[in-house]
Tab-separated table of C-alpha atoms and ligand atoms in Angstrom:
chain	number	residue	atom	x	y	z
A	403	MET	CA	44.532	-11.838	8.984
A	404	THR	CA	40.970	-12.768	9.849
A	405	LYS	CA	39.055	-13.296	6.608
A	406	ARG	CA	35.654	-11.761	6.198
A	407	VAL	CA	32.344	-12.966	4.761
A	408	VAL	CA	29.435	-10.539	4.693
A	409	LEU	CA	25.711	-10.896	4.355
A	410	ILE	CA	24.364	-7.931	2.412
A	411	GLY	CA	20.650	-7.224	2.728
A	412	HIS	CA	18.149	-4.699	3.970
A	413	PRO	CA	17.472	-5.327	6.788
A	414	VAL	CA	19.922	-7.949	8.060
A	415	ALA	CA	20.104	-7.250	11.768
A	416	HIS	CA	19.663	-10.901	12.765
A	417	SER	CA	20.285	-13.958	10.736
A	418	LEU	CA	20.272	-17.688	11.073
A	419	SER	CA	23.025	-17.812	8.462
A	420	GLY	CA	25.390	-15.961	10.748
A	421	ALA	CA	25.025	-18.589	13.445
A	422	MET	CA	25.358	-21.419	10.939
A	423	HIS	CA	28.451	-20.107	9.137
A	424	GLN	CA	30.330	-18.834	12.177
A	425	ALA	CA	29.920	-22.220	13.846
A	426	ALA	CA	31.231	-23.888	10.687
A	427	PHE	CA	34.292	-21.601	10.459
A	428	ASP	CA	35.059	-22.086	14.142
A	429	SER	CA	34.666	-25.861	14.083
A	430	LEU	CA	37.179	-26.212	11.230
A	431	GLY	CA	39.609	-23.676	12.721
A	432	ILE	CA	39.119	-21.254	9.805
A	433	ASP	CA	40.021	-17.735	10.888
A	434	ALA	CA	36.991	-15.992	9.410
A	435	ALA	CA	34.174	-13.796	10.646
A	436	TYR	CA	30.642	-13.615	9.242
A	437	GLU	CA	29.387	-10.016	9.256
A	438	PHE	CA	26.038	-8.367	8.577
A	439	TRP	CA	25.839	-5.351	6.309
A	440	ASP	CA	22.521	-3.585	6.184
A	441	ARG	CA	22.690	-1.632	2.913
A	442	SER	CA	19.965	0.184	1.064
A	443	PRO	CA	19.664	-0.253	-2.710
A	444	MET	CA	21.531	3.071	-3.112
A	445	GLU	CA	24.470	1.709	-1.096
A	446	LEU	CA	24.563	-1.686	-2.778
A	447	ALA	CA	27.140	-1.050	-5.513
A	448	ASP	CA	29.711	0.290	-3.016
A	449	ALA	CA	29.090	-2.580	-0.631
A	450	VAL	CA	29.520	-5.194	-3.344
A	451	GLY	CA	32.599	-3.379	-4.675
A	452	ALA	CA	34.236	-3.673	-1.241
A	453	LEU	CA	34.166	-7.475	-1.562
A	454	ARG	CA	36.995	-7.233	-4.126
A	455	GLY	CA	39.400	-6.613	-1.231
A	456	ASP	CA	41.886	-9.353	-0.266
A	457	ASP	CA	40.453	-9.725	3.225
A	458	PHE	CA	37.128	-11.041	1.852
A	459	LEU	CA	36.343	-14.683	1.130
A	460	GLY	CA	33.045	-13.553	-0.354
A	461	GLY	CA	29.507	-12.837	0.665
A	462	ASN	CA	25.860	-13.730	0.812
A	463	VAL	CA	23.080	-11.613	-0.622
A	464	THR	CA	19.536	-11.531	0.655
A	465	ILE	CA	16.242	-9.664	0.363
A	466	PRO	CA	15.861	-7.296	-1.408
A	467	HIS	CA	19.120	-7.370	-3.398
A	468	LYS	CA	19.399	-10.823	-4.981
A	469	GLU	CA	18.367	-9.633	-8.423
A	470	ARG	CA	19.938	-6.183	-8.136
A	471	VAL	CA	23.446	-7.561	-7.634
A	472	VAL	CA	23.384	-9.411	-10.960
A	473	PRO	CA	24.783	-6.506	-13.053
A	474	LEU	CA	27.476	-5.934	-10.417
A	475	MET	CA	29.042	-9.365	-10.998
A	476	ASP	CA	32.014	-9.951	-13.328
A	477	ARG	CA	30.900	-13.512	-13.961
A	478	MET	CA	27.823	-15.596	-13.172
A	479	THR	CA	27.528	-19.347	-12.796
A	480	GLU	CA	24.985	-21.230	-14.881
A	481	GLU	CA	22.526	-21.401	-11.965
A	482	ALA	CA	22.799	-17.705	-11.149
A	483	HIS	CA	22.397	-16.850	-14.800
A	484	ALA	CA	19.432	-19.187	-15.241
A	485	THR	CA	17.566	-17.869	-12.204
A	486	GLY	CA	18.585	-14.224	-12.666
A	487	ALA	CA	19.401	-14.080	-8.942
A	488	VAL	CA	22.583	-14.274	-6.848
A	489	ASN	CA	22.673	-15.377	-3.211
A	490	THR	CA	26.405	-16.102	-2.899
A	491	ILE	CA	29.457	-14.176	-4.113
A	492	THR	CA	33.012	-15.450	-4.394
A	493	ARG	CA	36.223	-13.743	-5.490
A	494	GLU	CA	38.547	-14.723	-8.332
A	495	GLY	CA	41.367	-12.277	-7.632
A	496	LYS	CA	39.639	-8.912	-7.892
A	497	ARG	CA	36.785	-10.323	-9.946
A	498	LEU	CA	33.426	-11.179	-8.373
A	499	VAL	CA	31.534	-14.343	-9.254
A	500	GLY	CA	27.771	-14.655	-8.638
A	501	HIS	CA	26.317	-18.020	-7.618
A	502	ASN	CA	22.840	-19.243	-6.697
A	503	THR	CA	23.137	-21.956	-4.069
A	504	ASP	CA	19.371	-21.926	-3.448
A	505	VAL	CA	19.100	-24.163	-6.484
A	506	PRO	CA	21.161	-27.080	-5.124
A	507	GLY	CA	19.666	-26.425	-1.675
A	508	PHE	CA	16.154	-26.809	-3.084
A	509	LYS	CA	17.014	-29.923	-5.090
A	510	ILE	CA	18.422	-31.671	-2.028
A	511	ALA	CA	15.320	-30.683	-0.016
A	512	LEU	CA	12.949	-32.005	-2.686
A	513	ASP	CA	14.942	-35.186	-3.115
A	514	LYS	CA	14.712	-35.826	0.614
A	515	LEU	CA	10.969	-35.146	0.626
A	516	VAL	CA	10.343	-37.488	-2.316
A	517	GLY	CA	12.445	-40.173	-0.644
A	518	LYS	CA	12.332	-43.592	-2.299
A	519	GLN	CA	9.391	-42.722	-4.563
A	520	LYS	CA	9.936	-41.980	-8.227
A	521	MET	CA	10.535	-38.261	-8.798
A	522	PRO	CA	7.139	-36.807	-9.805
A	523	ARG	CA	6.765	-34.813	-13.030
A	524	TYR	CA	4.042	-32.272	-12.155
A	525	ALA	CA	4.357	-29.443	-9.633
A	526	VAL	CA	2.387	-26.464	-8.389
A	527	VAL	CA	4.505	-23.532	-7.193
A	528	LEU	CA	2.986	-20.755	-5.081
A	529	GLY	CA	4.957	-17.524	-5.421
A	530	ALA	CA	7.097	-15.917	-8.114
A	531	GLY	CA	9.914	-14.160	-6.236
A	532	GLY	CA	13.608	-15.039	-6.008
A	533	GLY	CA	12.935	-18.244	-4.074
A	534	ALA	CA	10.388	-19.377	-6.659
A	535	ARG	CA	12.908	-18.804	-9.452
A	536	ALA	CA	15.370	-21.163	-7.758
A	537	VAL	CA	12.547	-23.683	-7.290
A	538	VAL	CA	11.398	-23.518	-10.906
A	539	HIS	CA	14.956	-23.844	-12.225
A	540	GLY	CA	15.482	-26.813	-9.916
A	541	LEU	CA	12.264	-28.480	-11.077
A	542	ILE	CA	13.084	-27.947	-14.770
A	543	THR	CA	16.546	-29.449	-14.364
A	544	LEU	CA	15.078	-32.376	-12.414
A	545	GLY	CA	12.969	-33.223	-15.471
A	546	PHE	CA	9.535	-31.968	-14.413
A	547	GLN	CA	7.161	-31.875	-17.378
A	548	ARG	CA	4.476	-29.509	-16.076
A	549	ILE	CA	4.944	-26.665	-13.591
A	550	VAL	CA	2.147	-24.230	-12.778
A	551	VAL	CA	3.090	-21.016	-10.984
A	552	PHE	CA	0.456	-19.088	-9.027
A	553	ASN	CA	1.187	-15.623	-7.746
A	554	ARG	CA	-0.845	-12.841	-6.139
A	555	HIS	CA	0.405	-10.439	-8.812
A	556	LEU	CA	-0.015	-12.470	-11.980
A	557	HIS	CA	2.361	-10.298	-14.020
A	558	ARG	CA	5.261	-11.409	-11.815
A	559	ALA	CA	4.462	-15.080	-12.469
A	560	GLU	CA	4.219	-14.282	-16.167
A	561	GLY	CA	7.603	-12.567	-15.983
A	562	LEU	CA	9.042	-15.694	-14.370
A	563	VAL	CA	7.640	-17.905	-17.124
A	564	LYS	CA	9.062	-15.576	-19.753
A	565	HIS	CA	12.454	-15.595	-18.031
A	566	PHE	CA	12.614	-19.391	-18.293
A	567	GLY	CA	11.202	-19.407	-21.835
A	568	ARG	CA	14.077	-21.136	-23.570
A	569	SER	CA	15.102	-23.555	-20.826
A	570	ALA	CA	11.430	-24.577	-20.424
A	571	ALA	CA	10.728	-24.935	-24.147
A	572	HIS	CA	10.575	-28.751	-23.915
A	573	MET	CA	7.981	-28.789	-21.125
A	574	GLU	CA	4.891	-26.935	-19.900
A	575	LEU	CA	5.579	-23.973	-17.607
A	576	ARG	CA	2.505	-21.826	-17.008
A	577	ALA	CA	1.543	-18.799	-14.951
A	578	MET	CA	-1.999	-18.833	-13.593
A	579	PRO	CA	-4.110	-16.307	-11.682
A	580	TRP	CA	-4.488	-16.801	-7.949
A	581	HIS	CA	-8.003	-18.258	-7.696
A	582	GLU	CA	-8.748	-20.983	-5.184
A	583	SER	CA	-10.809	-22.980	-7.671
A	584	ILE	CA	-7.971	-22.957	-10.224
A	585	ILE	CA	-5.388	-23.885	-7.592
A	586	GLU	CA	-7.675	-26.714	-6.454
A	587	ALA	CA	-8.083	-28.007	-10.020
A	588	GLU	CA	-4.321	-27.947	-10.567
A	589	LEU	CA	-3.563	-29.602	-7.239
A	590	ALA	CA	-5.907	-32.460	-8.132
A	591	LYS	CA	-3.543	-33.300	-11.049
A	592	THR	CA	-0.326	-32.709	-9.126
A	593	LYS	CA	1.899	-34.569	-6.696
A	594	VAL	CA	4.256	-31.777	-5.599
A	595	LEU	CA	3.254	-28.481	-3.976
A	596	ILE	CA	5.913	-25.890	-3.160
A	597	ASN	CA	5.187	-22.768	-1.131
A	598	ALA	CA	7.641	-20.089	-2.240
A	599	THR	CA	5.523	-17.197	-0.974
A	600	SER	CA	6.314	-15.576	2.340
A	601	ILE	CA	2.778	-16.232	3.609
A	602	GLY	CA	3.239	-17.913	6.987
A	603	LEU	CA	6.518	-16.154	7.709
A	604	THR	CA	5.151	-13.443	9.951
A	605	SER	CA	1.632	-14.709	10.552
A	606	ASP	CA	-0.120	-18.000	11.167
A	607	LEU	CA	-1.834	-17.877	7.781
A	608	SER	CA	-1.777	-20.409	4.973
A	609	PRO	CA	-1.722	-19.421	1.303
A	610	ILE	CA	-4.479	-21.942	0.535
A	611	PRO	CA	-7.472	-23.432	2.371
A	612	PRO	CA	-7.017	-26.850	4.002
A	613	GLU	CA	-9.922	-28.464	2.095
A	614	ILE	CA	-7.984	-28.506	-1.178
A	615	LEU	CA	-5.015	-30.431	0.225
A	616	GLN	CA	-4.954	-34.109	-0.795
A	617	PRO	CA	-3.313	-36.946	1.162
A	618	ASN	CA	-1.081	-37.959	-1.760
A	619	LEU	CA	0.635	-34.553	-1.926
A	620	LEU	CA	4.297	-33.888	-1.179
A	621	VAL	CA	4.378	-30.394	0.296
A	622	LEU	CA	7.555	-28.336	0.717
A	623	ASP	CA	7.358	-24.925	2.375
A	624	LEU	CA	10.503	-22.832	1.870
A	625	ILE	CA	9.845	-21.123	5.190
A	626	TYR	CA	11.940	-22.630	7.973
A	627	ALA	CA	9.043	-23.281	10.380
A	628	GLN	CA	6.072	-25.581	10.864
A	629	THR	CA	3.767	-23.208	9.039
A	630	ARG	CA	-0.008	-23.443	8.988
A	631	LEU	CA	0.210	-24.811	5.446
A	632	LEU	CA	2.442	-27.650	6.624
A	633	ARG	CA	0.245	-28.380	9.633
A	634	ASP	CA	-2.881	-28.432	7.445
A	635	ALA	CA	-1.173	-30.621	4.859
A	636	LYS	CA	-0.020	-33.046	7.524
A	637	SER	CA	-3.563	-33.241	8.924
A	638	ALA	CA	-4.785	-34.018	5.409
A	639	GLY	CA	-2.366	-36.972	5.300
A	640	ALA	CA	0.202	-35.341	3.001
A	641	THR	CA	3.985	-35.730	3.327
A	642	VAL	CA	5.562	-32.427	4.356
A	643	ALA	CA	8.894	-30.656	4.861
A	644	ASP	CA	9.867	-27.139	5.887
A	645	GLY	CA	12.743	-24.985	4.571
A	646	GLU	CA	15.420	-26.279	6.926
A	647	VAL	CA	17.093	-28.700	4.509
A	648	MET	CA	17.170	-26.064	1.781
A	649	LEU	CA	18.559	-23.419	4.126
A	650	LEU	CA	21.213	-25.769	5.453
A	651	ASN	CA	22.293	-26.997	2.036
A	652	GLN	CA	22.374	-23.615	0.319
A	653	GLY	CA	24.585	-22.561	3.234
A	654	ALA	CA	26.768	-25.651	2.929
A	655	ALA	CA	27.271	-25.022	-0.798
A	656	ALA	CA	28.213	-21.384	-0.112
A	657	PHE	CA	30.637	-22.441	2.626
A	658	THR	CA	32.431	-24.791	0.237
A	659	LEU	CA	32.625	-22.092	-2.441
A	660	TRP	CA	34.301	-19.662	-0.001
A	661	THR	CA	36.638	-22.082	1.743
A	662	GLY	CA	37.194	-24.981	-0.663
A	663	GLN	CA	36.327	-27.312	2.206
A	664	ALA	CA	33.414	-29.677	2.786
A	665	ALA	CA	30.858	-28.024	5.060
A	666	PRO	CA	30.438	-29.499	8.557
A	667	LEU	CA	26.700	-30.125	8.127
A	668	ASP	CA	26.094	-31.458	11.649
A	669	VAL	CA	27.719	-28.403	13.218
A	670	MET	CA	25.724	-26.079	10.971
A	671	GLN	CA	22.468	-27.875	11.696
A	672	GLU	CA	23.063	-27.695	15.444
A	673	ALA	CA	23.882	-23.986	15.217
A	674	LEU	CA	20.708	-23.380	13.219
A	675	ALA	CA	18.584	-25.218	15.747
A	676	ALA	CA	20.172	-23.336	18.648
A	677	ALA	CA	19.726	-19.972	16.925
A	678	ARG	CA	16.125	-20.798	16.114
A	679	ALA	CA	15.416	-21.869	19.690
A	680	GLY	CA	17.004	-18.618	20.877
A	681	GLY	CA	14.684	-16.591	18.677
A	682	VAL	CA	17.216	-15.501	16.038
A	683	ARG	CA	15.336	-14.510	12.927
A	684	SER	CA	16.086	-14.906	9.324
A	685	ALA	CA	17.499	-12.180	7.144
A	686	GLU	CA	14.852	-13.145	4.624
A	687	GLY	CA	11.705	-11.177	5.134
A	688	GLU	CA	12.521	-9.870	8.576
A	689	PRO	CA	9.185	-9.970	10.373
A	690	THR	CA	7.440	-6.705	10.885
A	691	GLY	CA	4.591	-7.799	13.109
A	692	LEU	CA	6.688	-9.155	15.952
A	693	PRO	CA	8.635	-7.360	18.672
A	694	GLU	CA	12.356	-6.865	18.116
A	695	PRO	CA	14.465	-9.515	19.856
A	696	SER	CA	15.557	-8.195	23.220
A	697	GLY	CA	18.062	-10.869	24.110
A	698	GLU	CA	15.250	-12.712	25.854
A	699	PRO	CA	14.331	-16.013	24.238
A	700	VAL	CA	11.340	-15.627	21.940
A	701	PRO	CA	8.522	-18.055	22.804
A	702	ALA	CA	8.863	-21.185	20.650
A	703	GLU	CA	5.706	-20.492	18.685
A	704	ALA	CA	6.597	-16.926	17.865
A	705	SER	CA	10.117	-17.845	16.890
A	706	ALA	CA	8.912	-20.700	14.705
A	707	GLU	CA	6.787	-18.227	12.811
A	708	ALA	CA	9.595	-15.773	12.545
A	709	VAL	CA	12.377	-17.786	10.993
A	710	ALA	CA	12.798	-18.597	7.360
A	711	GLY	CA	15.350	-19.339	4.718
A	712	ASP	CA	18.261	-16.949	4.865
A	713	PRO	CA	20.318	-15.773	1.943
A	714	GLY	CA	19.023	-18.484	0.101
B	1009	NDP	P1	10.311	-12.392	-2.516
B	1009	NDP	O1	10.068	-11.180	-1.706
B	1009	NDP	O2	11.145	-12.317	-3.748
B	1009	NDP	O3	8.862	-13.026	-2.953
B	1009	NDP	C1	7.796	-13.102	-2.029
B	1009	NDP	C2	6.671	-13.921	-2.643
B	1009	NDP	O4	5.615	-14.039	-1.665
B	1009	NDP	C3	6.038	-13.275	-3.878
B	1009	NDP	O5	5.587	-14.295	-4.733
B	1009	NDP	C4	4.851	-12.507	-3.263
B	1009	NDP	O6	3.797	-12.278	-4.169
B	1009	NDP	C5	4.405	-13.493	-2.212
B	1009	NDP	N1	3.645	-12.860	-1.152
B	1009	NDP	C6	4.136	-12.137	-0.120
B	1009	NDP	N2	3.134	-11.723	0.680
B	1009	NDP	C7	1.974	-12.179	0.126
B	1009	NDP	C8	0.604	-12.092	0.483
B	1009	NDP	N3	0.232	-11.451	1.580
B	1009	NDP	N4	-0.298	-12.695	-0.301
B	1009	NDP	C9	0.069	-13.364	-1.410
B	1009	NDP	N5	1.367	-13.496	-1.812
B	1009	NDP	C10	2.306	-12.903	-1.047
B	1009	NDP	O7	10.899	-13.460	-1.500
B	1009	NDP	P2	11.710	-14.801	-1.801
B	1009	NDP	O8	11.189	-15.421	-3.045
B	1009	NDP	O9	13.162	-14.549	-1.718
B	1009	NDP	O10	11.291	-15.677	-0.539
B	1009	NDP	C11	10.002	-16.252	-0.439
B	1009	NDP	C12	9.940	-17.152	0.797
B	1009	NDP	O11	10.826	-18.242	0.642
B	1009	NDP	C13	10.351	-16.408	2.075
B	1009	NDP	O12	9.520	-16.824	3.116
B	1009	NDP	C14	11.771	-16.879	2.292
B	1009	NDP	O13	12.081	-16.855	3.642
B	1009	NDP	C15	11.709	-18.298	1.732
B	1009	NDP	N6	13.035	-18.772	1.262
B	1009	NDP	C16	13.611	-19.812	1.907
B	1009	NDP	C17	14.823	-20.305	1.495
B	1009	NDP	C18	15.446	-21.442	2.240
B	1009	NDP	O14	16.644	-21.656	2.093
B	1009	NDP	N7	14.714	-22.195	3.016
B	1009	NDP	C19	15.541	-19.744	0.341
B	1009	NDP	C20	14.816	-18.646	-0.292
B	1009	NDP	C21	13.614	-18.189	0.164
B	1009	NDP	P3	3.739	-10.914	-5.022
B	1009	NDP	O15	4.769	-11.066	-6.108
B	1009	NDP	O16	2.343	-10.906	-5.561
B	1009	NDP	O17	4.037	-9.806	-4.073
């Protein structure tokens, strides 16, 4: 019997994760199919309930359901519990287990960006959504001593800080209002800048002006594309990385959870690159301002703007 893995989101018509996981199943001779389920919030409980069936290895969860699935789980791992978000589901018999593989995916991406340098201790995070929660949890567990979170809607950043209250008690985790002068002042004291907003996903905009980017910064954009922020940061002399490593590694961790096997990273990376070149878009924040894919390759620039981290 062909086993099934589903990506549940709204919308999920096209996904880089599908290409990545199907290639991984096929390369290891695992008889499994990766499916896309577009389910509204009203349909979510039934969709998640279906994963209890024996034909399912598990699933991925993406925008806008990552937080909503939490109460539907029978058990949560430490990372899912800490972030309050689930991007991967596995089965233990009929019981469903919620995981958050964005956290290890982010840590690997940051580690790679930092390279041989000593891991910094101060970070600025732009954004306060599900991705930002994985980032902040990752930074806390990596020993960061000061993390400042900026968000367009301050209350959401404040909610994030409150959520991490206890686990961040030993360090300084602050929410700050989105003012360029405050971001600039914080960046001047900081080595690591993470963009966990979706600004740059569907447009060629940057969340911050180029003048405030310093050459000593390490800049990670969760979006899987050479965003304007990354281009500006590179021009300023900063060290930069996009969301590819995070996307790949959150996927690899999910693959291992479903199959018990090491993920074929090279195969997955190749499949991602091919899907990206072919204009496949992410399930995360499906672009609204671009034409629907028609089967024709999307011009490289448009597709680079369109892709981003999947169920991560
Ligand atoms: P959410 O929808 O949960 O959060 C979106 C964030 O972007 C919020 O902080 C929101 O601010 C902010 N934002 C959106 N539009 C604007 C705007 N016009 N101006 C200012 N702020 C804005 O999404 P996620 O956290 O799940 O994802 C965020 C990004 O990270 C996406 O681009 C996603 O693709 C990427 N990602 C990549 C992963 C990877 O594996 N590489 C994994 C997870 C995410 P507000 O709260 O004020 O609306």
